[in-house]
XYZ file of C-alpha atoms in Angstrom:
736
model
C 49.826 58.773 -23.660
C 49.683 55.778 -21.397
C 53.420 55.070 -21.821
C 54.406 58.465 -20.322
C 52.193 58.371 -17.284
C 54.917 57.057 -15.007
C 57.579 59.685 -16.052
C 58.597 62.503 -13.681
C 58.150 66.086 -14.852
C 61.301 68.043 -15.584
C 62.404 71.129 -13.669
C 61.834 73.370 -16.711
C 58.186 72.317 -16.818
C 57.684 73.340 -13.195
C 59.385 76.736 -13.862
C 57.155 77.300 -16.892
C 54.081 76.771 -14.704
C 55.355 79.301 -12.172
C 55.873 81.906 -14.897
C 52.193 81.865 -15.867
C 50.516 84.540 -13.658
C 48.079 86.237 -16.034
C 45.179 84.018 -14.896
C 43.636 83.314 -11.540
C 45.493 80.631 -9.567
C 42.477 78.354 -9.244
C 40.208 76.952 -11.950
C 36.733 76.544 -10.519
C 33.652 74.504 -11.396
C 32.275 77.240 -13.616
C 35.322 77.239 -15.862
C 35.112 73.513 -16.209
C 31.433 73.679 -17.206
C 32.247 76.445 -19.677
C 34.860 74.288 -21.300
C 32.347 71.470 -21.714
C 29.773 73.830 -23.255
C 32.194 75.264 -25.865
C 34.030 72.290 -27.304
C 35.107 74.252 -30.394
C 37.175 76.584 -28.209
C 38.399 73.939 -25.875
C 41.681 73.451 -27.694
C 43.450 74.793 -24.607
C 42.302 76.295 -21.384
C 43.751 79.752 -22.067
C 41.636 80.255 -25.231
C 38.480 79.266 -23.387
C 39.180 81.688 -20.583
C 40.017 84.629 -22.833
C 36.555 84.644 -24.399
C 34.857 85.581 -21.095
C 35.296 88.091 -18.290
C 36.298 86.720 -14.915
C 35.637 88.036 -11.480
C 38.940 89.229 -10.071
C 38.094 88.061 -6.549
C 36.643 84.638 -7.169
C 38.220 83.690 -10.482
C 34.808 82.488 -11.875
C 33.168 83.827 -15.018
C 31.075 86.898 -14.403
C 27.393 87.236 -15.459
C 24.108 85.443 -14.662
C 24.063 81.855 -13.441
C 21.816 79.182 -15.004
C 19.548 77.349 -12.560
C 19.354 73.589 -13.163
C 16.171 71.944 -11.801
C 16.294 68.232 -10.884
C 13.542 66.170 -12.466
C 11.141 64.609 -9.905
C 11.191 60.821 -9.473
C 8.461 58.883 -11.235
C 5.874 57.646 -8.791
C 5.164 53.902 -8.681
C 1.797 52.741 -9.953
C -0.952 52.104 -7.445
C -0.963 48.404 -8.394
C 2.607 48.031 -7.167
C 2.304 50.043 -3.988
C -1.087 48.769 -2.930
C -0.157 45.178 -2.031
C 3.234 44.090 -3.425
C 3.162 40.696 -1.758
C -0.167 39.665 -3.249
C 0.504 40.978 -6.760
C 1.054 38.387 -9.490
C 4.337 39.100 -11.342
C 4.016 39.741 -15.062
C 5.931 37.764 -17.662
C 8.417 40.632 -18.125
C 9.375 40.814 -14.467
C 12.392 39.007 -13.111
C 10.652 37.677 -10.004
C 8.242 35.409 -11.876
C 8.474 31.790 -10.609
C 9.915 29.105 -12.838
C 11.464 25.640 -12.926
C 14.866 24.585 -14.223
C 16.006 21.012 -14.757
C 19.670 21.585 -14.026
C 22.500 19.307 -12.888
C 20.517 16.155 -13.553
C 23.676 14.137 -13.079
C 23.112 14.452 -9.326
C 20.189 12.025 -9.592
C 21.214 8.454 -8.843
C 17.747 6.912 -8.664
C 14.240 7.549 -9.919
C 12.153 10.304 -8.458
C 9.403 9.288 -6.065
C 5.903 10.620 -5.559
C 7.190 11.909 -2.233
C 9.508 14.241 -4.220
C 6.536 15.696 -6.101
C 4.744 16.218 -2.801
C 7.829 17.953 -1.433
C 7.757 20.385 -4.366
C 4.145 21.306 -3.541
C 4.950 21.808 0.139
C 8.013 23.910 -0.734
C 5.953 26.260 -2.904
C 2.825 26.501 -0.745
C 3.816 25.551 2.795
C 6.892 25.042 4.967
C 8.634 22.333 2.956
C 12.363 22.237 2.306
C 13.938 23.101 -1.022
C 13.958 20.124 -3.425
C 17.349 18.930 -4.644
C 16.207 17.432 -7.946
C 14.897 20.640 -9.517
C 15.672 24.348 -9.275
C 12.715 26.569 -8.353
C 13.053 30.291 -8.967
C 11.058 32.642 -6.724
C 9.017 29.850 -5.150
C 7.275 32.342 -2.860
C 5.517 33.787 -5.913
C 3.698 30.502 -6.632
C 0.033 31.181 -5.883
C -1.690 27.812 -6.477
C -0.922 24.157 -7.129
C -2.957 21.661 -9.164
C -2.009 17.962 -9.060
C -3.571 15.397 -11.432
C -3.344 11.634 -10.979
C -3.756 10.046 -14.428
C -3.334 6.236 -14.279
C -2.926 4.642 -17.687
C -0.112 6.841 -18.961
C 3.168 4.944 -18.982
C 6.770 5.442 -19.981
C 6.626 3.194 -23.034
C 4.275 5.688 -24.716
C 6.912 8.414 -24.486
C 9.930 6.225 -25.203
C 8.549 4.723 -28.419
C 7.769 1.186 -27.208
C 4.017 1.868 -27.600
C 3.312 3.873 -30.742
C -0.077 5.503 -30.788
C -1.450 6.408 -34.220
C -3.526 9.457 -34.942
C -7.134 8.494 -34.043
C -8.420 10.368 -37.089
C -6.269 8.276 -39.463
C -7.308 4.821 -38.164
C -9.887 3.091 -40.348
C -10.233 -0.432 -38.976
C -9.553 -0.120 -35.295
C -9.350 -3.866 -34.728
C -5.608 -4.096 -34.104
C -4.946 -5.179 -30.537
C -2.263 -3.473 -28.489
C 0.451 -5.931 -27.435
C 0.463 -6.194 -23.655
C 4.133 -7.136 -23.446
C 7.207 -7.500 -25.569
C 8.174 -10.778 -27.207
C 10.438 -11.825 -24.329
C 7.829 -10.905 -21.737
C 5.161 -12.753 -23.754
C 7.271 -15.902 -23.627
C 7.755 -15.448 -19.903
C 4.008 -15.112 -19.330
C 3.401 -18.312 -21.256
C 6.083 -20.041 -19.242
C 4.469 -19.012 -15.943
C 1.047 -20.174 -17.104
C 1.978 -23.797 -17.835
C 2.845 -26.656 -15.600
C 6.011 -27.576 -17.514
C 8.518 -24.891 -16.582
C 11.846 -24.641 -18.405
C 14.974 -23.716 -16.502
C 16.072 -20.646 -18.461
C 16.858 -17.750 -16.118
C 15.023 -14.458 -16.399
C 16.931 -11.485 -17.800
C 18.643 -9.366 -15.175
C 16.978 -6.172 -13.997
C 19.938 -3.803 -14.203
C 19.356 -0.091 -14.027
C 20.878 2.501 -16.305
C 20.745 6.318 -16.062
C 18.124 6.277 -18.814
C 15.768 4.575 -16.358
C 15.671 7.480 -13.899
C 16.980 10.659 -15.585
C 14.357 13.107 -16.930
C 14.445 13.637 -20.680
C 13.040 16.486 -22.788
C 9.751 16.127 -24.614
C 10.472 16.651 -28.310
C 7.369 17.346 -30.335
C 8.568 15.471 -33.430
C 9.340 12.310 -31.454
C 5.920 11.962 -29.790
C 2.859 10.187 -31.086
C 0.063 12.434 -32.306
C -2.186 11.992 -29.238
C 0.689 13.001 -26.939
C 1.932 16.061 -28.838
C -0.123 18.614 -26.821
C 1.811 17.593 -23.687
C 5.053 18.828 -25.283
C 3.522 22.296 -25.501
C 2.719 22.273 -21.765
C 5.690 20.468 -20.231
C 9.355 20.532 -21.146
C 10.497 17.213 -19.618
C 9.285 13.708 -18.893
C 9.993 12.615 -15.298
C 10.388 8.906 -14.423
C 8.549 8.760 -11.079
C 8.461 5.515 -9.096
C 5.458 4.511 -7.033
C 6.083 3.584 -3.379
C 6.428 -0.112 -2.732
C 8.613 -2.961 -1.601
C 10.659 -4.840 -4.182
C 11.632 -7.462 -1.638
C 8.056 -8.492 -0.880
C 6.652 -7.491 -4.295
C 4.241 -4.824 -3.120
C 3.097 -1.513 -4.586
C 1.693 1.027 -2.167
C -1.037 3.542 -2.873
C 0.105 6.437 -5.105
C -2.892 8.400 -3.838
C -1.844 8.263 -0.197
C 1.782 8.898 -1.150
C 0.743 12.324 -2.419
C -1.996 13.202 0.070
C -0.285 12.067 3.298
C 2.697 14.185 4.300
C 5.219 13.564 7.070
C 5.003 15.699 10.169
C 7.526 18.543 9.826
C 10.490 18.285 12.173
C 12.336 21.099 13.878
C 16.130 21.301 13.942
C 16.082 20.287 17.605
C 14.066 17.168 16.769
C 16.442 16.165 13.977
C 19.453 16.653 16.202
C 17.897 14.641 19.024
C 17.001 11.787 16.669
C 20.563 11.589 15.371
C 21.838 11.151 18.909
C 19.264 8.504 19.853
C 20.383 4.880 19.934
C 16.918 3.440 20.629
C 13.890 3.539 18.283
C 12.581 7.030 17.757
C 9.499 7.813 19.836
C 6.243 8.396 17.948
C 5.636 11.948 16.793
C 2.108 13.295 16.950
C 0.644 15.670 14.416
C 0.028 19.189 15.771
C -3.686 18.524 15.226
C -3.666 15.022 16.716
C -6.530 14.349 19.106
C -6.845 11.290 21.312
C -10.006 9.253 20.735
C -10.821 6.755 23.460
C -11.817 3.516 21.747
C -13.365 0.344 23.131
C -11.086 -2.668 23.123
C -13.569 -4.636 21.023
C -12.620 -2.437 18.050
C -9.210 -4.125 17.900
C -10.346 -7.763 17.817
C -8.798 -9.410 14.761
C -11.168 -10.258 11.926
C -11.374 -13.669 10.300
C -9.310 -12.384 7.383
C -6.630 -11.021 9.735
C -6.399 -14.351 11.538
C -6.131 -16.293 8.300
C -3.533 -13.948 6.849
C -1.408 -14.303 9.987
C -1.604 -18.113 9.942
C -3.833 -18.669 12.978
C -5.549 -22.011 13.378
C -9.173 -21.019 12.933
C -11.803 -21.603 15.620
C -15.060 -23.097 14.246
C -17.050 -20.086 15.497
C -15.167 -17.825 13.063
C -17.272 -19.211 10.187
C -20.902 -18.249 9.736
C -21.979 -21.196 7.574
C -21.647 -24.963 7.515
C -19.599 -24.996 4.317
C -16.941 -22.767 5.849
C -16.756 -24.841 8.997
C -16.452 -28.073 6.998
C -13.623 -26.700 4.865
C -11.883 -25.520 8.020
C -12.179 -28.993 9.539
C -10.651 -30.532 6.400
C -7.692 -28.194 6.567
C -7.178 -28.825 10.266
C -7.417 -32.595 9.843
C -4.794 -32.503 7.109
C -2.534 -30.404 9.371
C -3.231 -32.654 12.419
C -4.848 -29.860 14.422
C -7.967 -31.645 15.691
C -8.955 -33.135 19.055
C -7.478 -36.560 18.270
C -4.107 -34.824 17.850
C -4.313 -33.050 21.224
C -5.973 -29.795 20.127
C -8.874 -28.112 21.944
C -11.310 -25.295 21.042
C -12.648 -22.838 23.589
C -16.356 -22.960 24.439
C -17.669 -20.509 21.865
C -20.325 -21.812 19.502
C -21.578 -19.215 17.044
C -20.414 -15.600 16.994
C -23.829 -14.209 16.070
C -25.385 -15.703 19.210
C -22.667 -14.370 21.496
C -24.011 -11.534 23.600
C -21.364 -8.867 24.147
C -21.869 -7.229 27.538
C -21.159 -3.534 27.489
C -22.058 -3.092 23.827
C -24.081 -0.065 24.903
C -21.164 1.186 26.953
C -20.673 4.957 27.121
C -16.894 4.631 26.681
C -15.863 5.051 30.300
C -15.002 1.340 30.508
C -12.549 0.565 27.700
C -12.973 -3.196 28.164
C -16.681 -2.955 27.214
C -17.516 -5.451 29.954
C -15.148 -8.070 28.539
C -12.596 -10.146 30.444
C -9.214 -9.195 28.996
C -6.200 -11.470 29.476
C -2.658 -10.893 28.180
C -0.745 -14.083 27.434
C 2.841 -15.006 26.654
C 4.514 -18.407 26.412
C 8.012 -19.815 26.327
C 8.851 -22.893 24.294
C 11.631 -25.411 23.832
C 12.460 -27.754 20.992
C 11.509 -31.440 21.237
C 11.881 -34.516 19.064
C 10.572 -34.138 15.543
C 11.800 -30.506 15.302
C 8.636 -29.365 17.069
C 8.166 -26.629 19.652
C 6.537 -27.520 22.953
C 5.168 -25.355 25.753
C 7.420 -24.970 28.826
C 5.997 -21.825 30.493
C 2.703 -19.950 30.285
C 2.019 -16.545 31.854
C -1.347 -14.755 31.913
C -2.088 -11.365 33.469
C -5.395 -9.503 33.838
C -6.449 -6.026 32.729
C -5.244 -4.472 35.979
C -1.868 -6.214 35.833
C -2.631 -9.032 38.290
C -1.023 -12.398 37.571
C -3.745 -14.905 36.659
C -1.477 -17.814 35.768
C 2.268 -18.441 35.706
C 3.096 -22.121 35.299
C 5.990 -24.257 34.103
C 4.998 -27.141 31.829
C 6.791 -30.408 31.123
C 6.593 -31.423 27.439
C 5.343 -34.899 26.605
C 8.299 -35.506 24.257
C 12.018 -35.555 25.025
C 13.575 -32.098 24.894
C 16.352 -31.689 22.329
C 17.055 -27.975 22.843
C 15.979 -25.868 25.815
C 16.519 -22.621 23.840
C 17.725 -21.053 27.067
C 18.866 -17.859 25.356
C 15.226 -17.164 24.444
C 13.029 -19.152 26.844
C 15.174 -19.038 29.966
C 14.440 -22.735 30.497
C 17.040 -25.150 31.809
C 17.015 -28.785 32.813
C 17.232 -27.763 36.462
C 14.109 -25.590 36.243
C 12.021 -28.350 34.659
C 13.385 -31.286 36.645
C 10.656 -31.200 39.318
C 7.758 -30.013 37.077
C 4.823 -32.394 36.829
C 2.289 -30.137 35.071
C 1.514 -31.350 31.553
C -0.095 -29.670 28.565
C -3.559 -31.316 29.076
C -3.601 -29.853 32.604
C -3.022 -26.350 31.203
C -5.641 -26.876 28.511
C -8.247 -27.903 31.073
C -7.606 -24.768 33.117
C -7.740 -22.581 30.012
C -11.061 -24.045 28.903
C -12.523 -23.019 32.276
C -10.891 -19.604 32.029
C -11.688 -18.684 28.412
C -15.224 -18.235 27.096
C -17.219 -16.056 24.718
C -16.655 -13.057 27.003
C -12.850 -13.359 27.026
C -10.360 -11.510 24.826
C -6.811 -12.824 24.519
C -3.972 -10.328 23.985
C -0.490 -11.214 22.779
C 2.261 -10.534 20.285
C 2.229 -12.920 17.300
C -0.122 -14.989 19.415
C -0.475 -17.678 16.752
C 2.845 -19.212 17.853
C 1.725 -19.323 21.501
C -1.639 -20.871 20.626
C 0.096 -23.481 18.467
C 2.300 -24.418 21.418
C -0.797 -24.702 23.653
C -2.712 -26.526 20.870
C -5.698 -24.265 21.475
C -7.955 -22.032 19.357
C -9.974 -18.979 20.391
C -11.938 -16.579 18.167
C -11.386 -13.312 20.100
C -7.749 -12.297 19.572
C -5.942 -8.967 19.758
C -2.473 -9.273 18.238
C -0.154 -6.316 18.876
C 1.809 -7.191 15.743
C -1.398 -6.521 13.762
C -2.710 -3.390 15.467
C 0.823 -1.890 15.397
C 1.681 -2.717 11.764
C 5.201 -2.663 10.412
C 5.994 0.597 8.531
C 6.638 -1.413 5.365
C 3.463 -3.444 5.722
C 2.836 -7.196 5.934
C 4.253 -9.782 5.961
C 6.821 -7.831 7.988
C 6.141 -7.487 11.719
C 7.701 -5.262 14.339
C 9.232 -7.036 17.319
C 7.727 -6.613 20.768
C 11.026 -5.203 21.994
C 10.906 -2.503 19.306
C 7.271 -1.583 20.041
C 7.941 -1.351 23.781
C 10.899 0.962 23.218
C 9.115 3.145 20.680
C 5.674 3.528 22.232
C 6.212 2.737 25.912
C 9.773 3.997 26.332
C 10.533 0.700 28.032
C 13.460 -1.689 27.566
C 12.393 -5.312 27.762
C 14.104 -8.619 27.009
C 17.392 -7.335 28.398
C 18.583 -10.903 28.936
C 17.979 -11.902 25.322
C 20.729 -14.270 24.228
C 21.842 -15.142 27.759
C 19.255 -16.099 30.402
C 16.222 -15.606 28.149
C 12.992 -13.610 28.187
C 10.541 -13.055 31.032
C 7.042 -14.029 29.886
C 5.399 -11.873 32.593
C 7.340 -8.859 31.320
C 6.367 -9.555 27.715
C 2.682 -10.066 28.575
C 2.670 -6.784 30.515
C 4.186 -4.951 27.544
C 1.465 -6.327 25.251
C -1.244 -5.257 27.679
C 0.176 -1.729 27.992
C 0.414 -1.382 24.214
C -3.270 -2.280 23.880
C -4.232 0.136 26.661
C -2.341 2.915 24.894
C -4.095 2.063 21.659
C -7.478 2.298 23.410
C -6.599 5.709 24.818
C -5.167 7.137 21.597
C -7.478 5.657 18.963
C -7.460 3.249 16.048
C -4.957 5.269 13.989
C -2.343 5.285 16.740
C 0.698 3.223 15.863
C -0.021 3.357 12.125
C 1.456 5.472 9.342
C -1.527 7.826 9.631
C -0.431 8.764 13.141
C 3.119 9.611 12.048
C 1.843 11.630 9.089
C -0.925 14.067 8.352
C -3.127 14.981 5.446
C -1.552 17.448 3.054
C -4.824 19.396 3.228
C -4.411 19.691 6.993
C -0.828 20.847 6.689
C -1.721 23.471 4.102
C -4.634 24.676 6.227
C -2.112 25.955 8.810
C -0.424 28.220 6.257
C -1.506 31.791 5.556
C -1.880 33.041 2.041
C 0.845 35.506 0.984
C 0.002 39.173 1.372
C -2.571 38.593 4.125
C -2.344 39.311 7.815
C -2.628 36.445 10.241
C -5.476 38.161 12.011
C -7.586 37.899 8.860
C -7.779 34.129 9.299
C -7.079 33.570 5.580
C -5.505 30.125 5.494
C -4.764 28.060 2.439
C -7.637 25.945 1.162
C -7.424 22.488 -0.414
C -10.001 20.723 -2.597
C -10.157 17.090 -3.734
C -11.909 16.293 -7.032
C -12.401 12.551 -7.415
C -14.793 9.826 -8.450
C -17.564 9.217 -5.925
C -21.268 9.395 -5.226
C -23.064 12.698 -5.321
C -24.072 12.298 -1.692
C -20.407 11.811 -0.796
C -19.646 15.520 -0.822
C -17.792 16.272 2.363
C -16.988 19.617 3.841
C -14.740 19.837 6.849
C -11.869 21.796 8.318
C -9.328 19.854 6.261
C -10.660 19.746 2.706
C -13.567 20.027 0.321
C -14.607 17.066 -1.815
C -16.199 17.421 -5.252
C -17.531 13.971 -6.306
C -17.640 13.094 -10.013
C -18.744 10.193 -12.192
C -16.601 10.742 -15.327
C -13.554 12.645 -16.524
C -15.616 15.458 -18.000
C -17.068 16.188 -14.570
C -13.547 16.016 -13.103
C -12.373 18.729 -15.522
C -15.337 20.916 -14.593
C -14.685 20.225 -10.913
C -11.059 21.310 -11.214
C -12.099 24.530 -12.948
C -14.578 25.171 -10.169
C -11.974 24.439 -7.479
C -9.306 26.664 -9.052
C -11.541 29.631 -9.921
C -14.103 29.313 -7.100
C -17.885 29.553 -7.082
C -19.422 32.724 -8.418
C -21.509 33.098 -5.286
C -18.895 31.587 -2.968
C -21.438 29.048 -1.727
C -18.982 26.175 -1.268
C -15.662 27.301 -2.682
C -14.903 30.937 -1.896
C -14.053 33.488 -4.563
C -10.525 33.224 -5.832
C -10.624 29.436 -5.614
C -8.568 26.927 -3.686
C -4.826 27.093 -3.213
C -4.300 23.348 -3.689
C -6.376 21.045 -5.895
C -5.904 17.291 -6.268
C -7.885 15.430 -8.913
C -7.907 12.059 -10.692
C -8.792 11.142 -14.279
C -9.814 7.476 -14.524
C -11.322 6.742 -17.940
C -7.963 5.702 -19.428
C -7.274 3.547 -16.368
C -10.638 1.809 -16.709
C -10.176 1.192 -20.417
C -6.813 -0.511 -19.912
C -8.054 -2.592 -16.985
C -5.664 -1.021 -14.492
C -8.426 -0.218 -12.032
C -8.936 -3.938 -11.398
C -5.512 -5.281 -10.443
C -6.689 -8.868 -9.936
C -6.646 -8.822 -6.164
C -9.426 -11.363 -5.893
C -9.590 -14.773 -7.418
C -12.808 -14.151 -9.337
C -11.355 -11.302 -11.344
C -8.036 -13.032 -11.918
C -9.695 -16.034 -13.571
C -11.174 -13.731 -16.218
C -8.516 -12.621 -18.735
C -8.158 -8.900 -19.290
C -9.344 -7.794 -22.735
C -6.739 -5.520 -24.294
C -8.095 -2.436 -26.042
C -7.365 -1.980 -29.731
C -4.862 0.610 -30.893
C -7.727 2.778 -32.076
C -9.491 2.601 -28.706
C -6.311 3.242 -26.761
C -5.231 6.097 -29.009
C -8.656 7.712 -28.753
C -8.684 7.384 -24.954
C -5.169 8.809 -24.633
C -6.058 11.676 -26.964
C -9.142 12.527 -24.903
C -7.181 12.302 -21.643
C -4.514 14.657 -23.018
C -7.236 17.067 -24.148
C -8.634 17.050 -20.605
C -5.179 17.838 -19.237
C -4.826 20.651 -21.773
C -8.271 22.030 -20.844
C -7.292 22.161 -17.183
C -3.975 23.822 -18.023
C -5.735 26.471 -20.120
C -7.785 27.827 -17.198
C -4.950 27.950 -14.666
C -4.074 31.468 -13.512
C -0.483 32.697 -13.754
C 2.078 31.422 -11.235
C 0.297 28.069 -10.724
C 2.289 24.890 -10.124
C 0.871 22.139 -12.371
C 1.819 18.482 -11.741
C 0.606 15.405 -13.620
C 1.644 11.908 -12.501
C 0.490 8.417 -13.446
C 1.035 6.854 -10.013
C 2.065 3.388 -11.215
C 2.947 1.418 -14.297
C 0.978 -1.589 -15.551
C -0.080 -3.584 -12.422
C -2.005 -6.378 -14.141
C 0.732 -8.986 -14.459
C 1.838 -8.377 -10.887
C -1.735 -8.867 -9.669
C -2.110 -12.089 -11.646
C 1.079 -13.573 -10.216
C 0.251 -12.464 -6.680
C -3.103 -14.224 -6.875
C -1.371 -17.294 -8.298
C 0.963 -17.361 -5.308
C -1.927 -16.985 -2.864
C -3.774 -19.904 -4.426
C -0.631 -22.020 -4.317
C -0.139 -21.364 -0.592
C -3.776 -22.150 0.126
C -3.722 -25.425 -1.825
C -0.290 -26.452 -0.593
C -1.604 -26.529 2.972
C -4.403 -28.975 2.165
C -3.427 -30.910 -0.984
C -0.676 -33.131 -2.226
C 1.884 -31.820 -4.694
C 0.470 -33.711 -7.672
C -3.048 -32.407 -6.867
C -2.127 -28.703 -7.012
C -3.798 -26.660 -9.741
C -0.913 -24.152 -9.743
C 2.821 -24.453 -9.151
C 5.080 -21.858 -7.614
C 8.801 -22.165 -8.251
C 11.731 -19.813 -8.570
C 10.698 -19.043 -12.158
C 7.368 -17.601 -11.004
C 9.123 -15.837 -8.126
C 11.473 -14.022 -10.511
C 8.606 -13.235 -12.874
C 6.717 -11.623 -9.980
C 9.800 -9.633 -9.086
C 10.047 -8.296 -12.621
C 6.315 -7.528 -12.782
C 6.492 -5.609 -9.498
C 9.386 -3.519 -10.800
C 7.414 -2.711 -13.939
C 4.297 -1.848 -11.938
C 6.214 0.727 -9.911
C 7.538 2.586 -12.962
C 5.331 5.649 -13.325
C 5.418 8.917 -15.234
C 5.396 12.556 -14.157
C 5.303 16.093 -15.584
C 5.839 19.453 -13.881
C 5.481 23.078 -14.978
C 4.562 26.538 -13.674
C 2.140 28.665 -15.686
């Protein structure tokens, strides 16, 4: 029939239609319905019409009409209409939340703990959509539970560490190899004094190092098999750190400290800025006026930043004697032109204003900001050429040019601003400046400066009360990096200094004033100002500003966060930001998580319905493997770590996995569940870091052939490799 649909009708067909006049001219709805009801007579329309009487006026069949009643719509259940936003979707509904690991080829590096935090904030707060995973119906996620489980590592899931079934092990005396054969040889090489020259293997990355891979039940060791029933993929998650300076940052803070959310206007303004971005305060930031004495550098801070130590910094004779030996070896005693300020013993120093009510930020102290300019003299040494000191109120206390006692080889005009013409008529010498400083500085005086150790070295002077702006305003990436004074002045003071850098040099009065103003701002804002804690906020605080779905803002029902962690029983803290449930073992942690998620029956501490966000840590596996002690002190590093046997490790992993499974079993539907290990094995990195610290300490006081440890490029590369391994963590994500 389809092939004739485009043909025109012939004239005879039209005439035939005109000849038919025995029926009404119009065929109505009734005739059509009649034809559908009598299919056996529907061969043609004329036969169907002849079997009934038609009304001559209307052309419709005569007789009674049938009334068709429309069926009423089915009413929705009361559960759906009562509160649709707060209802948990069932498994059959299409709006149930879920995760999809799609388009993994877009990943070009390992995931970070920050990415896991972003997933939590996207589901529970105002975070942006993650790019590494697809989240369906994220608004339907009701809770989030995050577990930190140190001790789990990638090698367990990739087959490098094979864990037997604990029930099948009879002996249990087989020791787990800490490293592979090549790494074992490298450890031996770094532990001896005779170091071969073979290079370390390169640390190239492949997609297998950072792409998630599915958990296949048949490929996992018996203790790990339950994880394949909970999670679908293994996620390589890197801990925060610095590969250049061989540091691993806290995986705990990486999850619990979130950046302050930025508006579109803020992002646009930052893109257009050419100077350092100004500090951004948390919406809940509160200034806390702090006495200046709170910022005085400790003995450890001074030693770490290479200050020449004043004798009063040591509280015993042995410490003072060792300090004198080091200074004599470095030619930093009185016979070499050095002087110490008149402070005897710190314990006997009376601090005026110690009972101060906070109105006087100086606490009764004399505060002086100092900056020096130097030039280069014979022997590749730096000598003092200008010293500037200003008081707390900005008054100039001293501003003197100084003639070095050695011939000048480089005036360093682009930095110091010194020229031969400026110093030609100067007669003031370094001993003259030292004599004036000894009268000016005492036990009541605090010196302020930026990287003040260089200035004190040029003056050949020591003082125990130091406030270093490079310490109290730490570099975002941590020590040994330091922010420049120019950067700090632009960021925190909105001031451009050192404009003549590279041409006519710096102005020491300007630099000293900038240091003083930075300290004043720190006193007004508080100890956390200028640190990462000021530019971020607790994830519990951020969640506490979010309302639970399906509740009105007037009901004051904000999201609640709970932390379940190891701690003393009297450490339980309740505040506006979070609740803390202290525990002493993993079993108590599991019970604490259940309590946090489900709530107290009487609502005494945790209200009914439980918390919206729960963070917890399981530590028994970490303690067994010796990861909790990462050899940061020399005493622990001298004691070798005892490796657990395969039976002990397998049993501990099996119990840890059972604890994870127990927590997963009690989670209500639509709960985001995240497990991450935080770091890889940090023990070798800690051992090498301590070895480097001992080498630096001995190198400053001993001859090369008297050193107990050596540090060469071989050890440097071994530390680099150990740091990379320590940052390689594990992660798992699912939604119940």
